[in-house]
XYZ file of C-alpha atoms in Angstrom:
730
model
C -9.563 114.039 59.381
C -6.181 113.067 58.050
C -6.504 109.784 59.660
C -9.796 109.051 57.871
C -8.380 110.186 54.541
C -5.436 107.939 54.884
C -7.575 105.008 55.697
C -9.928 105.735 52.847
C -7.164 105.951 50.208
C -5.391 102.678 51.126
C -6.156 99.566 48.757
C -8.399 96.647 49.827
C -6.758 93.484 51.160
C -5.651 90.751 48.435
C -7.615 87.451 47.917
C -5.790 84.487 49.472
C -3.923 82.241 46.894
C -5.579 79.030 48.049
C -9.017 80.433 47.223
C -7.876 81.328 43.641
C -6.505 77.837 42.981
C -9.727 76.251 44.137
C -11.724 78.380 41.731
C -9.573 77.290 38.715
C -9.849 73.657 39.752
C -13.617 73.949 39.632
C -13.432 75.491 36.168
C -11.081 72.696 34.969
C -13.240 69.960 36.470
C -16.307 71.435 34.898
C -14.637 71.637 31.510
C -13.426 68.041 31.734
C -16.868 66.920 32.801
C -18.414 68.660 29.852
C -15.840 67.167 27.489
C -16.424 63.733 28.976
C -20.132 64.078 28.573
C -19.669 65.306 25.019
C -17.252 62.456 24.180
C -19.653 59.874 25.590
C -22.498 61.383 23.629
C -20.298 61.617 20.509
C -19.152 58.022 20.876
C -22.702 56.856 21.186
C -23.617 58.829 18.098
C -20.391 58.091 16.142
C -20.684 54.306 16.090
C -24.176 54.233 14.505
C -23.147 57.001 12.125
C -20.030 55.136 11.031
C -21.920 51.893 10.580
C -24.551 53.609 8.462
C -21.823 55.408 6.491
C -20.075 52.139 5.638
C -23.311 50.446 4.593
C -24.303 53.433 2.472
C -20.856 53.601 0.829
C -21.106 49.979 -0.328
C -24.552 50.600 -1.793
C -23.315 53.719 -3.595
C -20.076 52.187 -4.871
C -21.891 49.079 -6.205
C -24.692 51.187 -7.686
C -27.231 49.361 -5.547
C -26.169 45.852 -6.585
C -24.873 44.901 -3.124
C -26.043 45.378 0.474
C -23.702 45.557 3.476
C -25.011 44.787 6.948
C -22.965 45.159 10.142
C -24.327 43.450 13.223
C -22.102 45.374 15.640
C -19.619 48.244 15.335
C -17.639 49.549 18.321
C -14.902 52.145 18.471
C -12.594 52.938 21.384
C -10.645 56.199 21.326
C -8.697 55.222 24.423
C -7.603 51.888 22.949
C -7.595 53.229 19.353
C -9.597 50.259 18.117
C -12.427 49.618 15.680
C -14.319 46.313 15.895
C -16.991 45.061 13.484
C -18.869 41.826 14.103
C -21.349 39.771 12.079
C -20.587 41.524 8.788
C -22.241 40.256 5.662
C -22.311 41.364 2.074
C -24.985 40.122 -0.299
C -26.719 41.082 -3.559
C -29.518 43.570 -3.065
C -32.807 41.868 -2.186
C -31.152 38.456 -1.716
C -32.365 35.750 -2.122
C -34.662 37.536 -4.572
C -32.258 39.618 -6.554
C -33.324 42.845 -8.169
C -33.299 43.127 -11.929
C -29.953 44.091 -13.404
C -30.068 46.873 -16.004
C -28.605 46.122 -19.410
C -24.869 46.655 -19.544
C -24.423 46.199 -15.792
C -22.639 43.246 -14.212
C -24.817 40.897 -12.159
C -23.789 40.355 -8.505
C -21.627 37.295 -8.016
C -20.603 37.177 -4.349
C -22.069 36.352 -0.918
C -19.754 37.152 2.004
C -19.974 36.891 5.776
C -17.285 37.769 8.336
C -17.546 37.033 12.051
C -15.135 39.750 13.139
C -13.008 42.581 11.730
C -10.768 44.272 14.269
C -8.360 47.193 13.806
C -6.108 47.974 16.777
C -3.602 50.742 17.347
C -5.068 53.166 14.818
C -3.031 56.344 14.366
C -5.809 58.857 14.909
C -3.475 61.851 14.844
C -2.129 60.923 11.428
C -5.675 60.315 10.245
C -6.692 63.846 11.266
C -3.529 65.406 9.844
C -3.811 63.633 6.490
C -0.595 61.635 6.936
C 0.201 57.942 6.471
C -2.064 56.159 8.942
C -0.320 53.546 11.072
C -2.329 50.568 12.320
C -0.866 47.981 14.661
C -3.117 45.047 13.714
C -5.893 44.211 11.291
C -7.615 40.925 12.155
C -10.264 39.392 9.885
C -11.695 36.208 11.393
C -14.023 33.485 10.107
C -14.645 34.531 6.508
C -17.325 32.650 4.582
C -17.687 33.353 0.862
C -19.930 31.881 -1.808
C -19.241 32.714 -5.434
C -22.541 32.707 -7.284
C -21.018 32.905 -10.743
C -17.788 33.815 -12.454
C -17.372 37.611 -12.357
C -17.613 39.249 -15.751
C -14.855 41.735 -14.956
C -11.735 41.327 -12.881
C -12.469 44.404 -10.706
C -12.570 48.173 -10.853
C -9.254 48.283 -12.627
C -7.750 50.573 -9.939
C -4.964 49.498 -7.647
C -5.754 49.339 -3.936
C -3.735 52.441 -3.060
C -5.631 54.403 -5.718
C -8.908 53.656 -3.921
C -7.845 55.389 -0.689
C -9.366 58.817 0.149
C -7.416 61.609 -1.519
C -6.356 63.209 1.788
C -4.765 59.990 3.043
C -1.437 59.227 1.298
C -1.277 55.697 2.624
C -2.091 53.126 5.297
C 0.544 51.062 7.075
C -0.430 47.821 8.835
C 2.161 46.351 11.156
C 0.304 43.017 11.132
C -2.463 41.660 8.903
C -4.125 38.366 9.767
C -6.990 36.773 7.850
C -7.968 33.553 9.585
C -10.340 30.664 8.860
C -11.413 31.464 5.301
C -13.885 29.169 3.603
C -15.044 29.547 0.008
C -17.651 27.760 -2.091
C -18.988 28.419 -5.546
C -22.226 27.444 -7.225
C -25.775 27.151 -5.969
C -28.030 24.467 -4.533
C -25.181 22.199 -3.479
C -23.595 22.014 -6.944
C -20.250 23.433 -5.806
C -17.545 23.740 -8.387
C -14.962 25.317 -6.082
C -14.458 24.753 -2.393
C -11.823 25.920 0.074
C -12.180 24.284 3.476
C -9.661 26.457 5.276
C -7.343 29.294 4.383
C -5.337 31.870 6.272
C -3.100 34.808 5.455
C -0.560 36.586 7.628
C 1.322 39.643 6.393
C 3.693 42.039 8.137
C 4.528 45.665 7.403
C 1.810 46.178 4.807
C 2.157 49.661 3.326
C -0.678 50.620 1.019
C 0.664 53.593 -0.905
C 1.876 54.610 -4.327
C 5.514 54.267 -3.339
C 4.969 50.763 -1.887
C 3.213 49.648 -5.071
C 6.419 50.457 -6.966
C 8.728 48.981 -4.329
C 10.292 45.824 -5.799
C 11.169 44.531 -2.332
C 7.477 44.153 -1.429
C 4.886 41.589 -2.427
C 1.446 43.138 -2.866
C 2.424 46.019 -0.549
C 3.700 43.653 2.178
C 7.253 43.168 3.395
C 6.483 39.530 4.259
C 3.560 37.193 3.527
C 2.591 33.794 4.925
C -0.250 31.963 3.166
C -1.811 28.636 4.110
C -4.518 26.649 2.302
C -6.137 23.351 3.190
C -8.716 21.362 1.255
C -9.052 23.197 -2.034
C -11.257 21.775 -4.786
C -11.895 23.595 -8.027
C -13.071 23.113 -11.571
C -10.664 24.331 -14.223
C -11.355 24.126 -17.983
C -12.415 20.544 -18.651
C -10.929 19.180 -15.432
C -11.358 18.893 -11.676
C -8.601 19.956 -9.287
C -8.057 18.882 -5.699
C -5.321 20.201 -3.405
C -4.735 18.789 0.067
C -2.693 21.701 1.396
C -0.520 24.584 0.288
C 1.863 26.874 2.115
C 3.664 29.962 0.860
C 6.263 31.960 2.796
C 7.882 35.030 1.269
C 10.306 35.307 4.179
C 11.217 31.608 3.932
C 11.215 31.967 0.099
C 9.293 28.734 -0.286
C 6.094 27.381 -1.815
C 4.865 23.895 -0.928
C 1.900 21.987 -2.362
C 0.696 18.696 -0.880
C -1.526 16.098 -2.539
C -2.412 17.774 -5.811
C -4.791 15.862 -8.090
C -6.194 16.766 -11.512
C -8.600 14.602 -13.508
C -10.904 15.147 -16.511
C -14.592 15.869 -16.185
C -17.052 13.080 -16.938
C -16.758 11.311 -20.285
C -18.535 13.072 -23.102
C -18.192 16.555 -21.604
C -14.823 17.214 -23.208
C -14.667 17.968 -26.911
C -13.236 15.264 -29.126
C -9.499 15.706 -29.457
C -9.258 18.062 -26.462
C -6.482 17.796 -23.909
C -7.018 15.176 -21.179
C -4.869 15.352 -18.040
C -4.779 13.004 -15.079
C -2.244 14.132 -12.487
C -1.209 12.950 -9.044
C 1.496 15.006 -7.345
C 2.126 14.101 -3.691
C 4.497 17.026 -3.136
C 5.728 20.151 -4.895
C 8.466 22.165 -3.223
C 9.683 25.449 -4.675
C 12.679 26.841 -2.754
C 14.650 30.059 -2.978
C 11.650 31.867 -4.436
C 12.115 35.544 -5.246
C 8.622 36.649 -4.272
C 9.269 40.322 -5.085
C 9.441 39.494 -8.803
C 5.995 37.897 -8.800
C 4.421 41.356 -9.039
C 6.247 41.695 -12.375
C 4.906 38.296 -13.493
C 8.360 36.708 -13.165
C 8.812 33.477 -11.254
C 12.430 33.057 -10.168
C 13.600 30.385 -7.744
C 16.567 28.215 -6.826
C 14.975 24.779 -7.090
C 11.739 22.965 -7.861
C 11.299 19.384 -6.654
C 8.550 17.060 -7.881
C 8.806 13.599 -6.276
C 6.598 10.648 -7.260
C 4.745 12.517 -10.015
C 2.080 10.524 -11.905
C 0.859 12.026 -15.169
C -1.395 10.737 -17.952
C -1.500 13.319 -20.738
C -3.907 13.047 -23.643
C -2.284 14.773 -26.624
C -4.840 17.167 -28.172
C -5.728 16.918 -31.852
C -4.371 20.433 -32.358
C -0.698 20.864 -31.494
C -0.529 22.772 -28.190
C 1.487 26.003 -28.072
C 4.974 26.047 -26.531
C 5.078 26.257 -22.750
C 6.137 29.905 -22.641
C 3.196 30.857 -24.853
C 0.735 28.952 -22.642
C 2.139 30.677 -19.533
C 2.263 34.158 -21.088
C -1.110 35.363 -19.664
C 0.153 34.585 -16.155
C 3.964 34.764 -16.193
C 6.319 36.618 -18.502
C 9.261 34.455 -17.533
C 10.104 31.460 -15.357
C 13.681 31.005 -14.158
C 14.845 27.995 -12.140
C 18.397 27.135 -11.212
C 17.509 23.480 -10.679
C 14.543 21.225 -11.423
C 14.360 17.715 -10.009
C 11.745 15.106 -10.899
C 12.124 11.766 -9.125
C 10.315 8.413 -9.297
C 7.794 9.793 -11.776
C 5.490 8.037 -14.225
C 4.280 9.403 -17.565
C 1.837 8.064 -20.110
C 0.844 9.820 -23.338
C -2.558 8.937 -24.784
C -4.688 9.957 -27.764
C -1.691 9.323 -30.018
C -0.885 6.314 -32.148
C 2.335 5.400 -30.373
C 0.956 5.850 -26.799
C 4.323 5.804 -24.997
C 4.557 4.967 -21.296
C 7.484 5.752 -18.982
C 8.018 4.693 -15.364
C 10.592 5.442 -12.671
C 11.565 8.718 -14.325
C 14.375 10.688 -12.707
C 15.191 14.034 -14.318
C 17.423 16.928 -13.360
C 17.499 20.217 -15.248
C 19.923 23.110 -14.770
C 19.337 26.782 -15.537
C 15.779 26.720 -16.840
C 14.533 29.838 -18.579
C 10.964 29.598 -19.843
C 10.325 32.474 -22.214
C 10.705 33.208 -25.914
C 14.455 33.813 -25.586
C 14.954 30.488 -23.802
C 12.859 28.742 -26.451
C 15.018 30.072 -29.307
C 18.377 29.534 -27.587
C 20.247 26.739 -29.394
C 22.328 26.164 -26.255
C 19.175 25.068 -24.437
C 16.907 22.058 -24.842
C 13.329 22.530 -23.671
C 14.431 25.810 -22.051
C 17.232 24.203 -19.935
C 21.002 24.365 -20.273
C 21.244 20.708 -19.363
C 18.897 17.785 -18.821
C 20.169 14.620 -17.166
C 17.821 11.765 -16.616
C 16.868 8.151 -16.684
C 13.740 6.084 -16.652
C 12.874 2.491 -15.970
C 10.852 0.074 -18.089
C 8.720 1.692 -20.778
C 6.928 1.007 -24.026
C 5.895 2.809 -27.203
C 3.834 1.582 -30.142
C 5.383 1.296 -33.617
C 3.233 0.851 -36.708
C 0.324 0.588 -34.256
C -1.299 -1.728 -33.503
C 1.165 -4.231 -34.945
C 4.433 -3.578 -33.088
C 5.701 -2.039 -29.906
C 9.129 -1.046 -28.668
C 9.950 -1.644 -25.019
C 13.046 -1.079 -22.921
C 14.384 -1.765 -19.443
C 16.024 1.645 -18.990
C 16.756 4.889 -20.804
C 19.500 7.357 -19.889
C 20.167 10.765 -21.427
C 22.250 13.902 -21.032
C 21.636 16.910 -23.253
C 24.867 18.740 -22.475
C 26.906 15.527 -22.766
C 24.831 14.769 -25.911
C 24.394 11.120 -24.978
C 21.523 8.634 -25.075
C 21.528 5.036 -23.901
C 18.855 2.378 -24.345
C 19.212 -0.702 -22.147
C 17.602 -4.027 -23.093
C 15.433 -2.703 -25.888
C 12.973 -4.960 -27.677
C 10.928 -4.479 -30.853
C 8.319 -7.195 -31.173
C 4.959 -7.812 -32.855
C 1.734 -7.718 -30.927
C 0.362 -10.794 -32.744
C 1.406 -14.051 -34.408
C 2.863 -14.155 -37.969
C -0.384 -15.449 -39.505
C -2.498 -12.945 -37.558
C -0.221 -10.123 -38.678
C -0.548 -11.017 -42.374
C -4.309 -11.541 -42.066
C -4.714 -8.211 -40.297
C -2.752 -6.347 -42.974
C -4.311 -8.343 -45.804
C -0.994 -9.234 -47.446
C 2.439 -10.671 -46.756
C 3.808 -8.988 -43.670
C 7.287 -9.417 -42.276
C 7.117 -10.612 -38.704
C 10.293 -9.435 -37.002
C 11.609 -9.391 -33.461
C 14.672 -7.306 -32.663
C 16.499 -7.555 -29.352
C 18.849 -4.700 -28.500
C 20.876 -5.371 -25.352
C 22.240 -1.836 -25.534
C 22.190 1.149 -27.883
C 24.601 4.019 -27.228
C 24.299 7.351 -29.032
C 27.014 9.990 -28.743
C 27.093 13.509 -30.118
C 23.293 13.629 -30.276
C 21.887 17.069 -31.095
C 18.851 17.280 -28.803
C 17.944 20.801 -29.924
C 17.833 19.590 -33.527
C 15.848 16.535 -32.464
C 13.082 18.844 -31.275
C 13.179 20.683 -34.599
C 12.922 17.714 -36.995
C 16.645 17.100 -37.354
C 18.404 13.908 -36.247
C 22.122 14.548 -35.844
C 24.522 12.218 -34.052
C 28.214 11.479 -34.100
C 28.039 7.725 -33.426
C 25.320 5.153 -32.836
C 26.601 1.840 -31.432
C 24.419 -1.277 -31.110
C 26.371 -4.369 -29.994
C 25.079 -7.941 -29.648
C 21.710 -7.468 -31.331
C 19.499 -10.394 -32.314
C 17.004 -10.173 -35.208
C 14.386 -12.834 -35.951
C 12.499 -12.558 -39.266
C 9.507 -14.684 -40.275
C 7.986 -14.529 -43.758
C 5.213 -16.481 -45.450
C 4.599 -16.395 -49.204
C 1.224 -18.149 -48.792
C -0.303 -14.678 -48.386
C -0.594 -12.297 -51.348
C 2.082 -9.684 -51.837
C 0.966 -6.173 -50.879
C 1.028 -3.175 -53.213
C 2.851 -0.780 -50.894
C 6.426 0.067 -51.809
C 9.170 -0.876 -49.383
C 10.336 1.843 -47.001
C 13.881 0.570 -46.394
C 15.445 1.695 -49.665
C 18.209 4.241 -50.388
C 15.982 6.416 -52.530
C 13.525 6.868 -49.678
C 16.095 8.643 -47.516
C 15.734 11.796 -49.603
C 11.958 11.734 -48.993
C 12.178 11.693 -45.207
C 10.178 14.564 -43.632
C 13.144 15.393 -41.392
C 16.875 15.932 -41.750
C 19.117 13.039 -40.736
C 22.879 13.145 -40.247
C 24.544 10.199 -38.485
C 28.308 10.232 -38.932
C 28.842 6.603 -37.966
C 26.630 3.604 -37.189
C 28.429 0.750 -35.453
C 27.020 -2.786 -35.334
C 28.865 -5.582 -33.556
C 28.010 -9.257 -33.240
C 24.535 -9.084 -34.776
C 22.700 -12.371 -35.351
C 19.936 -12.527 -38.002
C 17.800 -15.626 -38.234
C 15.290 -16.108 -41.059
C 12.271 -18.374 -41.160
C 10.537 -18.365 -44.543
C 7.738 -20.412 -46.043
C 7.726 -20.461 -49.849
C 4.628 -20.116 -51.972
C 4.472 -23.859 -52.747
C 6.213 -25.029 -49.579
C 4.507 -26.990 -46.841
C 7.067 -26.187 -44.209
C 9.349 -23.235 -43.581
C 13.022 -22.931 -44.358
C 15.668 -21.546 -42.068
C 18.752 -19.471 -42.633
C 21.083 -17.513 -40.371
C 23.587 -14.699 -40.659
C 25.638 -14.541 -37.474
C 28.379 -12.444 -35.920
C 27.669 -9.548 -38.253
C 29.980 -6.640 -37.436
C 30.262 -3.465 -39.431
C 30.009 0.293 -39.759
C 28.012 2.713 -41.858
C 29.362 6.234 -42.287
C 27.869 9.481 -43.591
C 24.251 8.426 -43.236
C 22.659 11.728 -44.189
C 20.178 13.416 -46.488
C 21.874 16.790 -46.084
C 22.762 17.965 -49.635
C 25.860 19.698 -48.287
C 27.264 16.398 -47.012
C 25.823 13.785 -49.390
C 26.832 13.380 -53.045
C 28.000 10.761 -55.518
C 31.590 11.643 -54.638
C 30.828 11.431 -50.892
C 28.317 8.582 -50.507
C 27.307 6.636 -47.442
C 29.706 3.729 -47.043
C 28.636 0.466 -45.411
C 31.254 -2.128 -44.443
C 30.398 -5.430 -42.790
C 31.653 -8.934 -42.074
C 29.516 -11.870 -40.974
C 29.054 -15.638 -41.179
C 26.442 -17.527 -43.216
C 24.933 -20.316 -41.150
C 27.698 -19.533 -38.644
C 30.209 -21.284 -40.982
C 30.939 -19.249 -44.115
C 32.642 -15.925 -43.514
C 31.770 -13.111 -45.888
C 32.596 -9.429 -46.119
C 30.855 -6.693 -48.070
C 31.186 -2.986 -48.823
C 28.446 -0.783 -50.258
C 28.747 2.773 -51.627
C 25.311 4.399 -51.512
C 24.627 8.004 -52.659
C 21.495 8.468 -50.579
C 20.187 11.450 -52.560
C 20.247 9.704 -55.959
C 16.583 9.683 -57.095
C 17.193 6.459 -59.047
C 18.605 4.678 -56.014
C 21.861 3.874 -57.816
C 24.583 2.297 -55.676
C 27.174 -0.471 -55.824
C 28.166 -3.399 -53.628
C 31.176 -5.703 -53.570
C 31.341 -8.875 -51.523
C 33.571 -11.794 -50.738
C 32.626 -15.258 -49.402
C 35.107 -17.652 -47.830
C 35.264 -21.474 -47.752
C 32.166 -23.467 -46.823
C 30.164 -26.536 -47.953
C 27.206 -25.896 -50.244
C 25.158 -27.995 -47.825
C 24.842 -25.061 -45.406
C 22.151 -23.760 -47.785
C 19.967 -26.859 -47.562
C 17.958 -25.625 -44.608
C 16.495 -22.927 -46.859
C 16.652 -24.485 -50.350
C 15.053 -27.832 -49.473
C 11.699 -26.534 -48.168
C 11.489 -23.400 -50.363
C 13.137 -24.457 -53.666
C 12.811 -28.287 -53.500
C 16.521 -28.550 -54.159
C 19.291 -30.093 -52.067
C 23.055 -29.684 -52.325
C 24.165 -33.276 -52.034
C 27.819 -32.428 -52.389
C 30.158 -29.531 -53.151
C 32.381 -27.036 -51.424
C 32.913 -23.328 -52.022
C 36.497 -22.137 -51.857
C 36.010 -18.519 -52.711
C 33.308 -16.212 -54.148
C 33.672 -12.601 -55.225
C 30.750 -10.528 -56.414
C 30.226 -7.012 -57.757
C 26.717 -5.523 -57.909
C 25.258 -2.372 -59.442
C 21.752 -1.589 -58.210
C 19.104 0.927 -59.231
C 15.335 1.194 -58.958
C 14.743 -1.334 -61.774
C 17.367 -4.067 -61.476
C 20.598 -5.444 -60.135
C 23.486 -6.281 -62.493
C 27.116 -7.232 -62.061
C 29.619 -10.088 -62.119
C 30.417 -13.036 -59.873
C 33.543 -15.177 -59.564
C 32.788 -18.420 -57.727
C 35.539 -20.985 -57.055
C 34.096 -24.344 -55.946
C 34.414 -28.118 -56.499
C 32.459 -31.415 -56.478
C 29.055 -29.756 -56.770
C 26.053 -32.066 -56.915
C 22.411 -30.993 -56.675
C 19.337 -33.176 -56.092
C 15.897 -32.017 -57.186
C 13.230 -33.043 -54.686
C 9.587 -33.926 -54.961
C 7.086 -31.438 -53.650
C 4.519 -34.225 -53.124
C 5.387 -37.699 -51.900
C 8.761 -39.306 -52.405
C 10.805 -41.518 -50.157
C 12.841 -40.679 -47.127
C 15.155 -38.647 -49.332
C 12.153 -36.708 -50.766
C 12.754 -38.125 -54.232
C 10.680 -40.040 -56.730
C 11.890 -41.771 -59.851
C 11.165 -38.720 -61.968
C 13.042 -36.347 -59.662
C 16.006 -38.761 -59.539
C 16.119 -38.816 -63.351
C 15.822 -35.043 -63.516
C 18.535 -34.653 -60.880
C 20.876 -36.928 -62.829
C 20.210 -35.041 -66.037
C 20.694 -31.656 -64.364
C 24.007 -32.653 -62.812
C 25.293 -34.037 -66.122
C 23.872 -31.515 -68.588
C 23.415 -28.265 -66.598
C 25.331 -28.121 -63.360
C 28.990 -27.201 -63.574
C 30.436 -29.417 -60.847
C 33.800 -27.607 -60.693
C 34.905 -24.043 -61.306
C 37.468 -23.935 -62.758
C 36.765 -27.096 -64.734
C 40.207 -28.496 -64.105
C 43.252 -27.620 -62.126
C 45.150 -24.706 -63.599
C 42.295 -23.604 -65.882
C 40.865 -20.095 -65.826
C 38.063 -19.329 -63.392
C 34.722 -18.944 -65.148
C 32.974 -15.717 -64.099
C 29.215 -15.283 -64.385
C 26.859 -12.365 -65.005
C 24.467 -11.046 -62.392
C 21.009 -9.989 -63.531
C 17.717 -9.801 -61.689
C 14.680 -7.514 -61.852
C 13.947 -5.497 -58.771
C 10.554 -5.552 -57.081
C 10.334 -2.286 -55.155
C 7.884 -3.812 -52.740
C 10.887 -5.506 -51.109
C 13.662 -3.842 -49.129
C 17.094 -3.099 -50.602
C 18.554 -6.096 -48.752
C 16.317 -8.370 -50.833
C 17.721 -7.107 -54.129
C 21.244 -7.618 -52.806
C 20.345 -11.223 -52.006
C 18.725 -11.647 -55.421
C 21.934 -10.504 -57.103
C 24.031 -12.997 -55.147
C 21.607 -15.851 -55.929
C 21.471 -14.860 -59.593
C 25.250 -14.834 -59.885
C 25.597 -18.132 -58.037
C 23.023 -19.832 -60.275
C 24.792 -18.518 -63.359
C 28.124 -19.724 -61.953
C 26.959 -23.303 -61.447
C 25.583 -23.466 -64.969
C 21.890 -22.572 -64.724
C 20.833 -20.841 -67.977
C 20.508 -17.064 -67.794
C 16.729 -16.606 -67.972
C 16.072 -19.476 -65.590
C 18.675 -18.120 -63.147
C 16.994 -14.718 -63.172
C 13.524 -16.175 -62.555
C 14.775 -18.456 -59.777
C 16.549 -15.525 -58.060
C 13.313 -13.531 -58.044
C 11.208 -16.203 -56.379
């Protein structure tokens, strides 16, 4: 019995370990199988659900204005990818759009995308509500058509503010948008077209912190942008761009083949701005792309080679450049700007200047309100250095134009040089007078070189002409006048009293003229042929040429000193003291003439005054003139000998232009009127003569000076006072 009890109380034998392990393996395999089946079922259900969710979200967010359709959506948990194909976005009911309620914006976009692929999605971070990392976002073959200009610029929220609240951010290691094409308009009337565009960005972090990170550009650490074949319509103009490339890592922007031209004639308002631009290349280097988010463009250099620009000046003065740029950029800063081999023409203005072969360099450009007000800058730059080739500008259009072979300038050096300048009429002397309807001076001025030093360029842009010296050597002036045409009623502009009426401030410390030749050709009222006269080798200076009341007064007048030769034979010198702010135009002149025969005047007196100096020689002439708005007065001391004058016939006469009557009159004049010697005899006192002549303000100040000299000379040789005055005024 004990044996049975012992056997009955002993425990049963243990299960073998191998059998237990096999059982757990079956449980694990079954669980995995169930999970696999569930994941397959979930995947098959998740893709349609996600596609429907995306389509429904677009409809809800756009309040039914847009429809999103996705041809294919596939997810892969193993590869952590999401792929969408044949995606298109269109207005609801397109092409028959639904009615838009009042106050709502009409749809404006059609969009199709061949493929959108996200790879390497951080699913764990997505589930935990952390920053979601994505290896790659690829958007391929984008086609967009803009139906109309959008009424609003967007929702007003930044991109990171549109993320779900539980996701603090999304980080894309690589973003690539490839083969983008854009058109605008309907029925083939495209206003904007982009044939090809692409965007590549690295380390794109869409979050609040990245939006405030100054080292990023639109959330990205680096951006590469390429554009080819862009055409657009901007206000009043068409724009065409061959290619563009932007690299934030390379800090460079490059534009190729940029063209701008106005819309068809008649579509622009009268007096509006017209621009025609051809720019083969624009290269912006050293660009600080991080500052662009703050609307600041900062770069090392901007190069514009072979620029061609025709700019139609608008009727209304355009705003300064920084004001025009203000909606887009708060400030533009460039260390260097270089324009080479450019051409510029300004139209819709009377002067219509044209410049070719322009080469300009600017240093330290700052385009903003502070740079505009800075007196140390000119047109926003610390220094402009440049030159241009042949150019032309109209003067007193359409009667004259000024042309040059070259211009050179430096704003910091305060220099300006004009090479081979020429002022000439656009028509013949007779045509000029007929066109103006009165006597018109026909002048041609050749300026081999004009050098300006100490030029205040900042003041020049603010209606103030200030310069230290202006030098113009070896000029040649040709003047043609014809008294057969009636005298106009307009007052002369070249008078001292007009300086105070100038609409701008002028302050030239010294004007230097060297070796100027002036040649006159004048046809008198009763003359059949013109007379000729020349002033050669004129050299002189004019100081204190200003209408600044602080610098100009009677005690400190402008002083003009000059020496020259009459008919290249008679040397004379003159000094004028001219208070340029005197409203009565009062000033004084003294002059001195050296030895010469009276016969040098025959080339002008014979055809215009019918008088010939048959004999006589000047030894010395001194003259003092006082001039105002009404007259010239003064004294003359003329020392001469053996004077004989012949009066000529205006009609007929022999080879010497004399008839019997003119010979008799000549004999009588020489015996009864003309003083043949002054002084009368050796050792006698020199007879001085008064100067008196009325001033006609329709003539320049130089004319009244000449009238005074003629009046004094006629008085000196014995012509009675009233007759001398009348003859001097002819």
